[in-house]
Structure formats: C-alpha cells, structure tokens
Amino acid sequence: MDSIAPNWKKLSAERQKAYKRLLETAPKNKLLKLIPDLHEQAFEKINCLDCAACCKNYSPRFKTTDIKRLSKLLGMKESQFIEQYLRLDQDGDYVTKSSPCPFLGSDNACSVYENRPSDCARFPYTDEDVLFKRIPLTLKNSSFCPAVFFVLENLYLKLK
C-alpha cells in the first residue's frame, strides 16, 4: 500500500471482523516483528496535524503523573486543573470534560505537546503490543485514525 486510500474509513469498517480475527489468531511474535516498520511507514505518509481526530473526538486517560505535570506547567493547583479540565469516566479514569481536547489549537497542534499525557504520547499504539493486547481499542482506533488503519491493513495484506 503506497498511500492511504481516500475511502480508508469505509474499508476499515468493512474489514473489522477480518482485523479482529487477525489480531486474535496471528502469531504474536510475527506481529511484533512487523509492526515497527509498518508504524514508521504509516507516519511517513500521515501527518497527524492534518487530522487530529483523536484530539477532536476522544480523550486520553490523565494519570496522576500527567495531572501533576500539566498543573505545574499551567501554574495551577492539581485540584484546580481537575476541576477546570477533567471529569471521571465510567471506568474511574480522569478524562477531558469536553471535546475537542481543551489543549487542541485551531491548527490541530497541541498547546501542551511536550508535556502531554502519556496516553497521547503513546497513541496510536501502532508500535507496541497494545495493538493486539487491547483488540477492541485497536479496532475502535482503526475507525478514525488513518495510521491504525494503515498498520492493520498492511498486516492483513501480509498475513492473509
């Protein structure tokens, strides 16, 4: 796959069952060997600033270390930071109160990028075993993130 197909969202939706089967049944060691190169190839083709769908529609978990770091950066008490920006979700995790993320600029750039939450730094998890350890998350991410689609589609094409 040389580039991301313009209809990638449709193709991702059509292949969800195939991707799920692949992630559940493919040898994990084989996947682990393939994903670093596919991750790199994806980001040679995809500029996150063109999309920012993750920041516009979803929230990372804000762990205690993230809250401490960001509240310090913003010159706020941790309790103020939580009150202004976060809420507890159904899993008991802190997430942003609103979408898009309050730190996302109109240019799709993150105003706290160097200090962003660890979930943001790791997203879209296409270079780590989260890809097949948290299959429902991977499948959800493939529906809105072209990089996840690219990695899954190429795994599918290589391993089918």
Short mmCIF file of N, CA and C in Angstrom, two decimals:
data_model
loop_
_atom_site.label_atom_id
_atom_site.label_comp_id
_atom_site.label_asym_id
_atom_site.label_seq_id
_atom_site.Cartn_x
_atom_site.Cartn_y
_atom_site.Cartn_z
N MET A 1 0.86 -1.17 0.00
CA MET A 1 0.00 0.00 0.00
C MET A 1 0.90 1.23 0.00
N ASP A 2 0.86 2.00 -1.08
CA ASP A 2 1.75 3.16 -1.20
C ASP A 2 1.23 4.39 -0.49
N SER A 3 -0.07 4.54 -0.40
CA SER A 3 -0.64 5.69 0.30
C SER A 3 -1.94 5.26 0.96
N ILE A 4 -2.52 6.18 1.67
CA ILE A 4 -3.78 5.89 2.35
C ILE A 4 -4.91 6.13 1.34
N ALA A 5 -5.71 5.12 1.13
CA ALA A 5 -6.83 5.23 0.19
C ALA A 5 -7.82 6.27 0.70
N PRO A 6 -8.40 7.07 -0.20
CA PRO A 6 -9.35 8.08 0.23
C PRO A 6 -10.57 7.47 0.93
N ASN A 7 -10.86 6.22 0.63
CA ASN A 7 -12.02 5.54 1.23
C ASN A 7 -11.61 4.64 2.39
N TRP A 8 -10.53 4.99 3.07
CA TRP A 8 -9.98 4.13 4.12
C TRP A 8 -10.98 3.88 5.25
N LYS A 9 -11.81 4.86 5.58
CA LYS A 9 -12.77 4.65 6.68
C LYS A 9 -13.78 3.57 6.31
N LYS A 10 -14.23 3.60 5.08
CA LYS A 10 -15.19 2.59 4.60
C LYS A 10 -14.52 1.21 4.61
N LEU A 11 -13.31 1.14 4.10
CA LEU A 11 -12.58 -0.12 4.05
C LEU A 11 -12.32 -0.65 5.47
N SER A 12 -11.97 0.24 6.37
CA SER A 12 -11.76 -0.17 7.76
C SER A 12 -13.04 -0.76 8.35
N ALA A 13 -14.16 -0.11 8.11
CA ALA A 13 -15.45 -0.61 8.63
C ALA A 13 -15.76 -1.99 8.06
N GLU A 14 -15.49 -2.18 6.77
CA GLU A 14 -15.76 -3.47 6.12
C GLU A 14 -14.85 -4.58 6.64
N ARG A 15 -13.66 -4.23 7.10
CA ARG A 15 -12.67 -5.25 7.49
C ARG A 15 -12.58 -5.47 9.00
N GLN A 16 -13.45 -4.88 9.78
CA GLN A 16 -13.35 -5.01 11.24
C GLN A 16 -13.27 -6.47 11.69
N LYS A 17 -14.13 -7.33 11.14
CA LYS A 17 -14.11 -8.74 11.55
C LYS A 17 -12.80 -9.41 11.15
N ALA A 18 -12.32 -9.07 9.96
CA ALA A 18 -11.06 -9.66 9.49
C ALA A 18 -9.89 -9.18 10.36
N TYR A 19 -9.89 -7.88 10.70
CA TYR A 19 -8.83 -7.35 11.57
C TYR A 19 -8.88 -8.02 12.94
N LYS A 20 -10.08 -8.19 13.46
CA LYS A 20 -10.24 -8.82 14.78
C LYS A 20 -9.69 -10.24 14.75
N ARG A 21 -10.07 -10.99 13.73
CA ARG A 21 -9.60 -12.37 13.58
C ARG A 21 -8.06 -12.39 13.48
N LEU A 22 -7.52 -11.49 12.68
CA LEU A 22 -6.07 -11.41 12.51
C LEU A 22 -5.39 -11.15 13.85
N LEU A 23 -5.87 -10.17 14.60
CA LEU A 23 -5.25 -9.82 15.87
C LEU A 23 -5.40 -10.92 16.92
N GLU A 24 -6.47 -11.68 16.83
CA GLU A 24 -6.71 -12.76 17.79
C GLU A 24 -5.92 -14.02 17.45
N THR A 25 -5.68 -14.27 16.16
CA THR A 25 -5.12 -15.56 15.76
C THR A 25 -3.69 -15.53 15.22
N ALA A 26 -3.24 -14.39 14.72
CA ALA A 26 -1.89 -14.33 14.15
C ALA A 26 -0.86 -14.54 15.26
N PRO A 27 0.25 -15.18 14.93
CA PRO A 27 1.31 -15.38 15.93
C PRO A 27 1.82 -14.02 16.43
N LYS A 28 1.75 -13.81 17.73
CA LYS A 28 2.12 -12.51 18.33
C LYS A 28 3.56 -12.13 18.00
N ASN A 29 4.47 -13.09 18.01
CA ASN A 29 5.87 -12.77 17.70
C ASN A 29 6.04 -12.26 16.28
N LYS A 30 5.25 -12.81 15.37
CA LYS A 30 5.30 -12.35 13.98
C LYS A 30 4.78 -10.92 13.88
N LEU A 31 3.68 -10.63 14.58
CA LEU A 31 3.13 -9.27 14.60
C LEU A 31 4.13 -8.28 15.17
N LEU A 32 4.75 -8.67 16.28
CA LEU A 32 5.72 -7.79 16.94
C LEU A 32 6.90 -7.45 16.04
N LYS A 33 7.27 -8.39 15.17
CA LYS A 33 8.38 -8.14 14.24
C LYS A 33 7.96 -7.20 13.11
N LEU A 34 6.69 -7.25 12.72
CA LEU A 34 6.22 -6.45 11.59
C LEU A 34 5.81 -5.02 11.96
N ILE A 35 5.30 -4.83 13.17
CA ILE A 35 4.70 -3.53 13.47
C ILE A 35 5.68 -2.34 13.54
N PRO A 36 6.92 -2.49 13.96
CA PRO A 36 7.78 -1.29 13.98
C PRO A 36 7.96 -0.66 12.60
N ASP A 37 8.21 -1.47 11.57
CA ASP A 37 8.37 -0.93 10.22
C ASP A 37 7.07 -0.35 9.69
N LEU A 38 5.96 -1.02 9.95
CA LEU A 38 4.66 -0.52 9.48
C LEU A 38 4.31 0.80 10.18
N HIS A 39 4.63 0.90 11.46
CA HIS A 39 4.41 2.14 12.20
C HIS A 39 5.20 3.28 11.55
N GLU A 40 6.46 3.02 11.27
CA GLU A 40 7.31 4.04 10.66
C GLU A 40 6.79 4.43 9.28
N GLN A 41 6.40 3.45 8.48
CA GLN A 41 5.85 3.73 7.15
C GLN A 41 4.57 4.56 7.24
N ALA A 42 3.72 4.24 8.21
CA ALA A 42 2.47 4.98 8.38
C ALA A 42 2.75 6.46 8.60
N PHE A 43 3.72 6.76 9.46
CA PHE A 43 3.98 8.15 9.78
C PHE A 43 4.86 8.86 8.77
N GLU A 44 5.37 8.12 7.79
CA GLU A 44 5.99 8.77 6.63
C GLU A 44 4.91 9.28 5.69
N LYS A 45 3.72 8.69 5.75
CA LYS A 45 2.62 9.03 4.85
C LYS A 45 1.56 9.92 5.50
N ILE A 46 1.48 9.88 6.83
CA ILE A 46 0.38 10.52 7.54
C ILE A 46 0.93 11.62 8.45
N ASN A 47 0.32 12.79 8.36
CA ASN A 47 0.65 13.89 9.24
C ASN A 47 -0.52 14.07 10.20
N CYS A 48 -0.28 13.82 11.46
CA CYS A 48 -1.36 13.91 12.45
C CYS A 48 -2.02 15.28 12.48
N LEU A 49 -1.29 16.32 12.14
CA LEU A 49 -1.87 17.67 12.14
C LEU A 49 -2.91 17.86 11.04
N ASP A 50 -2.92 16.97 10.05
CA ASP A 50 -3.95 17.03 9.01
C ASP A 50 -5.29 16.51 9.52
N CYS A 51 -5.28 15.77 10.59
CA CYS A 51 -6.46 15.04 11.05
C CYS A 51 -6.88 15.45 12.46
N ALA A 52 -6.10 15.08 13.43
CA ALA A 52 -6.36 15.33 14.86
C ALA A 52 -7.71 14.77 15.32
N ALA A 53 -8.21 13.74 14.64
CA ALA A 53 -9.50 13.15 15.03
C ALA A 53 -9.45 12.62 16.46
N CYS A 54 -8.30 12.13 16.87
CA CYS A 54 -8.17 11.62 18.24
C CYS A 54 -8.42 12.75 19.24
N CYS A 55 -7.86 13.89 19.02
CA CYS A 55 -8.00 15.03 19.93
C CYS A 55 -9.38 15.70 19.82
N LYS A 56 -9.99 15.54 18.68
CA LYS A 56 -11.30 16.17 18.46
C LYS A 56 -12.46 15.35 19.02
N ASN A 57 -12.27 14.05 19.12
CA ASN A 57 -13.40 13.18 19.46
C ASN A 57 -13.22 12.30 20.69
N TYR A 58 -12.00 12.15 21.16
CA TYR A 58 -11.73 11.21 22.24
C TYR A 58 -10.83 11.86 23.26
N SER A 59 -10.81 11.29 24.45
CA SER A 59 -9.93 11.81 25.49
C SER A 59 -8.99 10.72 25.97
N PRO A 60 -7.73 11.10 26.22
CA PRO A 60 -6.84 10.15 26.87
C PRO A 60 -7.19 10.05 28.34
N ARG A 61 -6.64 9.05 28.99
CA ARG A 61 -6.71 8.99 30.45
C ARG A 61 -5.62 9.92 30.98
N PHE A 62 -5.96 10.70 31.97
CA PHE A 62 -4.99 11.55 32.63
C PHE A 62 -4.60 10.86 33.93
N LYS A 63 -3.39 10.33 33.96
CA LYS A 63 -2.89 9.66 35.16
C LYS A 63 -2.39 10.72 36.15
N THR A 64 -2.16 10.31 37.38
CA THR A 64 -1.72 11.25 38.42
C THR A 64 -0.48 12.01 37.98
N THR A 65 0.48 11.32 37.37
CA THR A 65 1.71 11.99 36.92
C THR A 65 1.41 13.03 35.84
N ASP A 66 0.45 12.74 34.97
CA ASP A 66 0.06 13.70 33.93
C ASP A 66 -0.56 14.95 34.55
N ILE A 67 -1.43 14.73 35.53
CA ILE A 67 -2.11 15.83 36.20
C ILE A 67 -1.10 16.71 36.94
N LYS A 68 -0.16 16.08 37.62
CA LYS A 68 0.88 16.84 38.34
C LYS A 68 1.70 17.68 37.35
N ARG A 69 2.14 17.05 36.28
CA ARG A 69 2.99 17.73 35.29
C ARG A 69 2.25 18.89 34.63
N LEU A 70 1.02 18.65 34.19
CA LEU A 70 0.27 19.69 33.47
C LEU A 70 -0.19 20.82 34.39
N SER A 71 -0.58 20.50 35.60
CA SER A 71 -1.00 21.57 36.51
C SER A 71 0.19 22.46 36.85
N LYS A 72 1.36 21.85 37.01
CA LYS A 72 2.58 22.64 37.27
C LYS A 72 2.89 23.53 36.06
N LEU A 73 2.83 22.95 34.88
CA LEU A 73 3.09 23.71 33.65
C LEU A 73 2.15 24.92 33.54
N LEU A 74 0.89 24.72 33.88
CA LEU A 74 -0.11 25.77 33.74
C LEU A 74 -0.21 26.67 34.97
N GLY A 75 0.63 26.41 35.98
CA GLY A 75 0.64 27.24 37.18
C GLY A 75 -0.65 27.13 37.98
N MET A 76 -1.20 25.93 38.04
CA MET A 76 -2.45 25.69 38.75
C MET A 76 -2.23 24.64 39.83
N LYS A 77 -3.10 24.66 40.83
CA LYS A 77 -3.13 23.56 41.77
C LYS A 77 -3.73 22.36 41.05
N GLU A 78 -3.35 21.17 41.46
CA GLU A 78 -3.88 19.96 40.82
C GLU A 78 -5.40 19.94 40.90
N SER A 79 -5.94 20.32 42.04
CA SER A 79 -7.40 20.33 42.20
C SER A 79 -8.07 21.31 41.25
N GLN A 80 -7.43 22.44 40.99
CA GLN A 80 -7.97 23.41 40.02
C GLN A 80 -7.93 22.83 38.60
N PHE A 81 -6.82 22.20 38.28
CA PHE A 81 -6.68 21.59 36.95
C PHE A 81 -7.78 20.56 36.73
N ILE A 82 -7.98 19.71 37.72
CA ILE A 82 -9.02 18.67 37.62
C ILE A 82 -10.38 19.32 37.47
N GLU A 83 -10.67 20.31 38.31
CA GLU A 83 -11.98 20.96 38.27
C GLU A 83 -12.23 21.65 36.93
N GLN A 84 -11.21 22.29 36.38
CA GLN A 84 -11.39 23.04 35.14
C GLN A 84 -11.45 22.15 33.90
N TYR A 85 -10.64 21.10 33.85
CA TYR A 85 -10.47 20.36 32.61
C TYR A 85 -10.99 18.92 32.60
N LEU A 86 -11.12 18.29 33.77
CA LEU A 86 -11.32 16.84 33.78
C LEU A 86 -12.62 16.41 34.45
N ARG A 87 -12.98 15.18 34.17
CA ARG A 87 -14.10 14.51 34.83
C ARG A 87 -13.72 13.04 34.96
N LEU A 88 -14.41 12.34 35.84
CA LEU A 88 -14.20 10.89 35.96
C LEU A 88 -15.14 10.18 35.00
N ASP A 89 -14.60 9.22 34.25
CA ASP A 89 -15.45 8.45 33.34
C ASP A 89 -16.00 7.21 34.05
N GLN A 90 -16.71 6.36 33.30
CA GLN A 90 -17.35 5.18 33.89
C GLN A 90 -16.34 4.16 34.43
N ASP A 91 -15.09 4.25 33.99
CA ASP A 91 -14.05 3.34 34.49
C ASP A 91 -13.28 3.93 35.66
N GLY A 92 -13.65 5.15 36.07
CA GLY A 92 -12.95 5.80 37.16
C GLY A 92 -11.67 6.50 36.76
N ASP A 93 -11.50 6.72 35.45
CA ASP A 93 -10.32 7.42 34.93
C ASP A 93 -10.65 8.88 34.70
N TYR A 94 -9.66 9.75 34.92
CA TYR A 94 -9.83 11.15 34.56
C TYR A 94 -9.69 11.31 33.05
N VAL A 95 -10.65 11.99 32.44
CA VAL A 95 -10.65 12.30 31.01
C VAL A 95 -11.09 13.76 30.87
N THR A 96 -10.92 14.32 29.68
CA THR A 96 -11.32 15.72 29.49
C THR A 96 -12.84 15.86 29.59
N LYS A 97 -13.25 17.01 30.09
CA LYS A 97 -14.68 17.31 30.23
C LYS A 97 -15.33 17.52 28.87
N SER A 98 -14.55 18.02 27.92
CA SER A 98 -15.14 18.44 26.65
C SER A 98 -14.35 17.90 25.47
N SER A 99 -15.02 17.89 24.35
CA SER A 99 -14.39 17.58 23.06
C SER A 99 -14.63 18.77 22.16
N PRO A 100 -13.66 19.17 21.39
CA PRO A 100 -12.31 18.63 21.32
C PRO A 100 -11.53 18.90 22.61
N CYS A 101 -10.37 18.31 22.68
CA CYS A 101 -9.49 18.50 23.83
C CYS A 101 -9.25 19.99 24.04
N PRO A 102 -9.30 20.45 25.27
CA PRO A 102 -9.09 21.88 25.52
C PRO A 102 -7.70 22.37 25.17
N PHE A 103 -6.77 21.46 24.94
CA PHE A 103 -5.40 21.85 24.61
C PHE A 103 -5.13 21.80 23.10
N LEU A 104 -6.16 21.48 22.32
CA LEU A 104 -6.02 21.42 20.86
C LEU A 104 -6.25 22.80 20.27
N GLY A 105 -5.29 23.26 19.47
CA GLY A 105 -5.42 24.57 18.83
C GLY A 105 -6.17 24.48 17.52
N SER A 106 -6.53 25.62 16.97
CA SER A 106 -7.26 25.66 15.70
C SER A 106 -6.42 25.12 14.54
N ASP A 107 -5.11 25.05 14.74
CA ASP A 107 -4.21 24.50 13.72
C ASP A 107 -3.97 23.00 13.93
N ASN A 108 -4.74 22.38 14.82
CA ASN A 108 -4.63 20.96 15.17
C ASN A 108 -3.37 20.64 15.96
N ALA A 109 -2.66 21.65 16.42
CA ALA A 109 -1.47 21.41 17.24
C ALA A 109 -1.87 21.42 18.72
N CYS A 110 -1.12 20.68 19.51
CA CYS A 110 -1.35 20.58 20.95
C CYS A 110 -0.56 21.67 21.67
N SER A 111 -1.26 22.43 22.50
CA SER A 111 -0.59 23.52 23.22
C SER A 111 0.28 23.02 24.37
N VAL A 112 0.13 21.76 24.76
CA VAL A 112 0.95 21.19 25.84
C VAL A 112 1.74 19.97 25.32
N TYR A 113 2.04 19.97 24.04
CA TYR A 113 2.61 18.80 23.38
C TYR A 113 3.80 18.19 24.13
N GLU A 114 4.74 18.99 24.53
CA GLU A 114 5.95 18.47 25.20
C GLU A 114 5.62 17.87 26.57
N ASN A 115 4.46 18.21 27.11
CA ASN A 115 4.05 17.73 28.43
C ASN A 115 2.75 16.95 28.38
N ARG A 116 2.34 16.53 27.20
CA ARG A 116 1.03 15.88 27.02
C ARG A 116 0.94 14.59 27.85
N PRO A 117 -0.30 14.15 28.09
CA PRO A 117 -0.48 12.90 28.84
C PRO A 117 0.21 11.72 28.16
N SER A 118 0.60 10.74 28.96
CA SER A 118 1.31 9.59 28.40
C SER A 118 0.46 8.85 27.37
N ASP A 119 -0.86 8.80 27.56
CA ASP A 119 -1.73 8.17 26.55
C ASP A 119 -1.59 8.87 25.21
N CYS A 120 -1.49 10.19 25.22
CA CYS A 120 -1.33 10.94 23.97
C CYS A 120 0.03 10.66 23.33
N ALA A 121 1.05 10.59 24.15
CA ALA A 121 2.40 10.34 23.62
C ALA A 121 2.49 8.96 22.98
N ARG A 122 1.76 8.01 23.51
CA ARG A 122 1.82 6.63 23.00
C ARG A 122 0.86 6.39 21.84
N PHE A 123 -0.19 7.20 21.74
CA PHE A 123 -1.19 7.00 20.70
C PHE A 123 -0.54 7.09 19.33
N PRO A 124 -0.89 6.26 18.38
CA PRO A 124 -2.00 5.31 18.33
C PRO A 124 -1.61 3.87 18.67
N TYR A 125 -0.54 3.69 19.40
CA TYR A 125 -0.12 2.37 19.90
C TYR A 125 0.25 1.39 18.78
N THR A 126 0.57 1.91 17.62
CA THR A 126 0.86 1.04 16.48
C THR A 126 2.29 0.52 16.48
N ASP A 127 3.06 0.89 17.47
CA ASP A 127 4.42 0.37 17.56
C ASP A 127 4.63 -0.41 18.86
N GLU A 128 3.53 -0.88 19.45
CA GLU A 128 3.64 -1.64 20.69
C GLU A 128 2.57 -2.72 20.75
N ASP A 129 2.71 -3.60 21.72
CA ASP A 129 1.82 -4.77 21.79
C ASP A 129 0.39 -4.44 22.19
N VAL A 130 0.11 -3.20 22.57
CA VAL A 130 -1.27 -2.78 22.85
C VAL A 130 -2.15 -3.10 21.64
N LEU A 131 -1.55 -3.05 20.47
CA LEU A 131 -2.27 -3.31 19.22
C LEU A 131 -3.06 -4.61 19.28
N PHE A 132 -2.48 -5.66 19.86
CA PHE A 132 -3.21 -6.93 19.93
C PHE A 132 -3.56 -7.34 21.36
N LYS A 133 -3.09 -6.60 22.35
CA LYS A 133 -3.49 -6.89 23.73
C LYS A 133 -4.83 -6.25 24.06
N ARG A 134 -5.15 -5.15 23.40
CA ARG A 134 -6.42 -4.45 23.62
C ARG A 134 -7.14 -4.33 22.27
N ILE A 135 -7.59 -5.45 21.78
CA ILE A 135 -8.17 -5.54 20.44
C ILE A 135 -9.38 -4.61 20.26
N PRO A 136 -10.32 -4.54 21.20
CA PRO A 136 -11.44 -3.61 21.00
C PRO A 136 -10.98 -2.16 20.81
N LEU A 137 -9.96 -1.75 21.57
CA LEU A 137 -9.41 -0.40 21.43
C LEU A 137 -8.77 -0.22 20.06
N THR A 138 -8.01 -1.20 19.62
CA THR A 138 -7.36 -1.13 18.31
C THR A 138 -8.39 -1.00 17.20
N LEU A 139 -9.45 -1.80 17.28
CA LEU A 139 -10.49 -1.75 16.24
C LEU A 139 -11.19 -0.40 16.25
N LYS A 140 -11.50 0.12 17.43
CA LYS A 140 -12.12 1.45 17.52
C LYS A 140 -11.19 2.49 16.91
N ASN A 141 -9.91 2.44 17.28
CA ASN A 141 -8.95 3.41 16.77
C ASN A 141 -8.81 3.34 15.25
N SER A 142 -8.96 2.14 14.70
CA SER A 142 -8.83 2.00 13.24
C SER A 142 -9.99 2.66 12.50
N SER A 143 -11.06 2.96 13.21
CA SER A 143 -12.22 3.58 12.55
C SER A 143 -12.04 5.09 12.38
N PHE A 144 -11.11 5.70 13.12
CA PHE A 144 -10.93 7.15 12.99
C PHE A 144 -9.48 7.58 12.79
N CYS A 145 -8.53 6.68 12.98
CA CYS A 145 -7.12 7.04 12.84
C CYS A 145 -6.52 6.36 11.60
N PRO A 146 -6.11 7.14 10.62
CA PRO A 146 -5.55 6.54 9.41
C PRO A 146 -4.27 5.74 9.66
N ALA A 147 -3.51 6.08 10.68
CA ALA A 147 -2.29 5.32 10.98
C ALA A 147 -2.62 3.92 11.46
N VAL A 148 -3.63 3.79 12.32
CA VAL A 148 -4.02 2.46 12.79
C VAL A 148 -4.56 1.66 11.62
N PHE A 149 -5.39 2.29 10.80
CA PHE A 149 -5.89 1.61 9.60
C PHE A 149 -4.72 1.12 8.75
N PHE A 150 -3.74 1.99 8.49
CA PHE A 150 -2.61 1.64 7.64
C PHE A 150 -1.88 0.41 8.17
N VAL A 151 -1.61 0.40 9.48
CA VAL A 151 -0.88 -0.73 10.07
C VAL A 151 -1.73 -2.00 9.99
N LEU A 152 -3.00 -1.92 10.38
CA LEU A 152 -3.85 -3.12 10.33
C LEU A 152 -4.03 -3.63 8.90
N GLU A 153 -4.28 -2.72 7.99
CA GLU A 153 -4.49 -3.13 6.60
C GLU A 153 -3.25 -3.82 6.04
N ASN A 154 -2.08 -3.28 6.35
CA ASN A 154 -0.85 -3.90 5.86
C ASN A 154 -0.56 -5.24 6.54
N LEU A 155 -0.88 -5.35 7.81
CA LEU A 155 -0.77 -6.66 8.48
C LEU A 155 -1.71 -7.65 7.82
N TYR A 156 -2.94 -7.22 7.58
CA TYR A 156 -3.94 -8.05 6.93
C TYR A 156 -3.45 -8.53 5.56
N LEU A 157 -2.93 -7.61 4.76
CA LEU A 157 -2.47 -7.97 3.41
C LEU A 157 -1.26 -8.90 3.45
N LYS A 158 -0.39 -8.71 4.43
CA LYS A 158 0.82 -9.56 4.54
C LYS A 158 0.51 -10.95 5.07
N LEU A 159 -0.48 -11.04 5.97
CA LEU A 159 -0.70 -12.28 6.69
C LEU A 159 -1.94 -13.07 6.25
N LYS A 160 -2.70 -12.54 5.30
CA LYS A 160 -3.93 -13.26 4.93
C LYS A 160 -3.62 -14.45 4.06
#
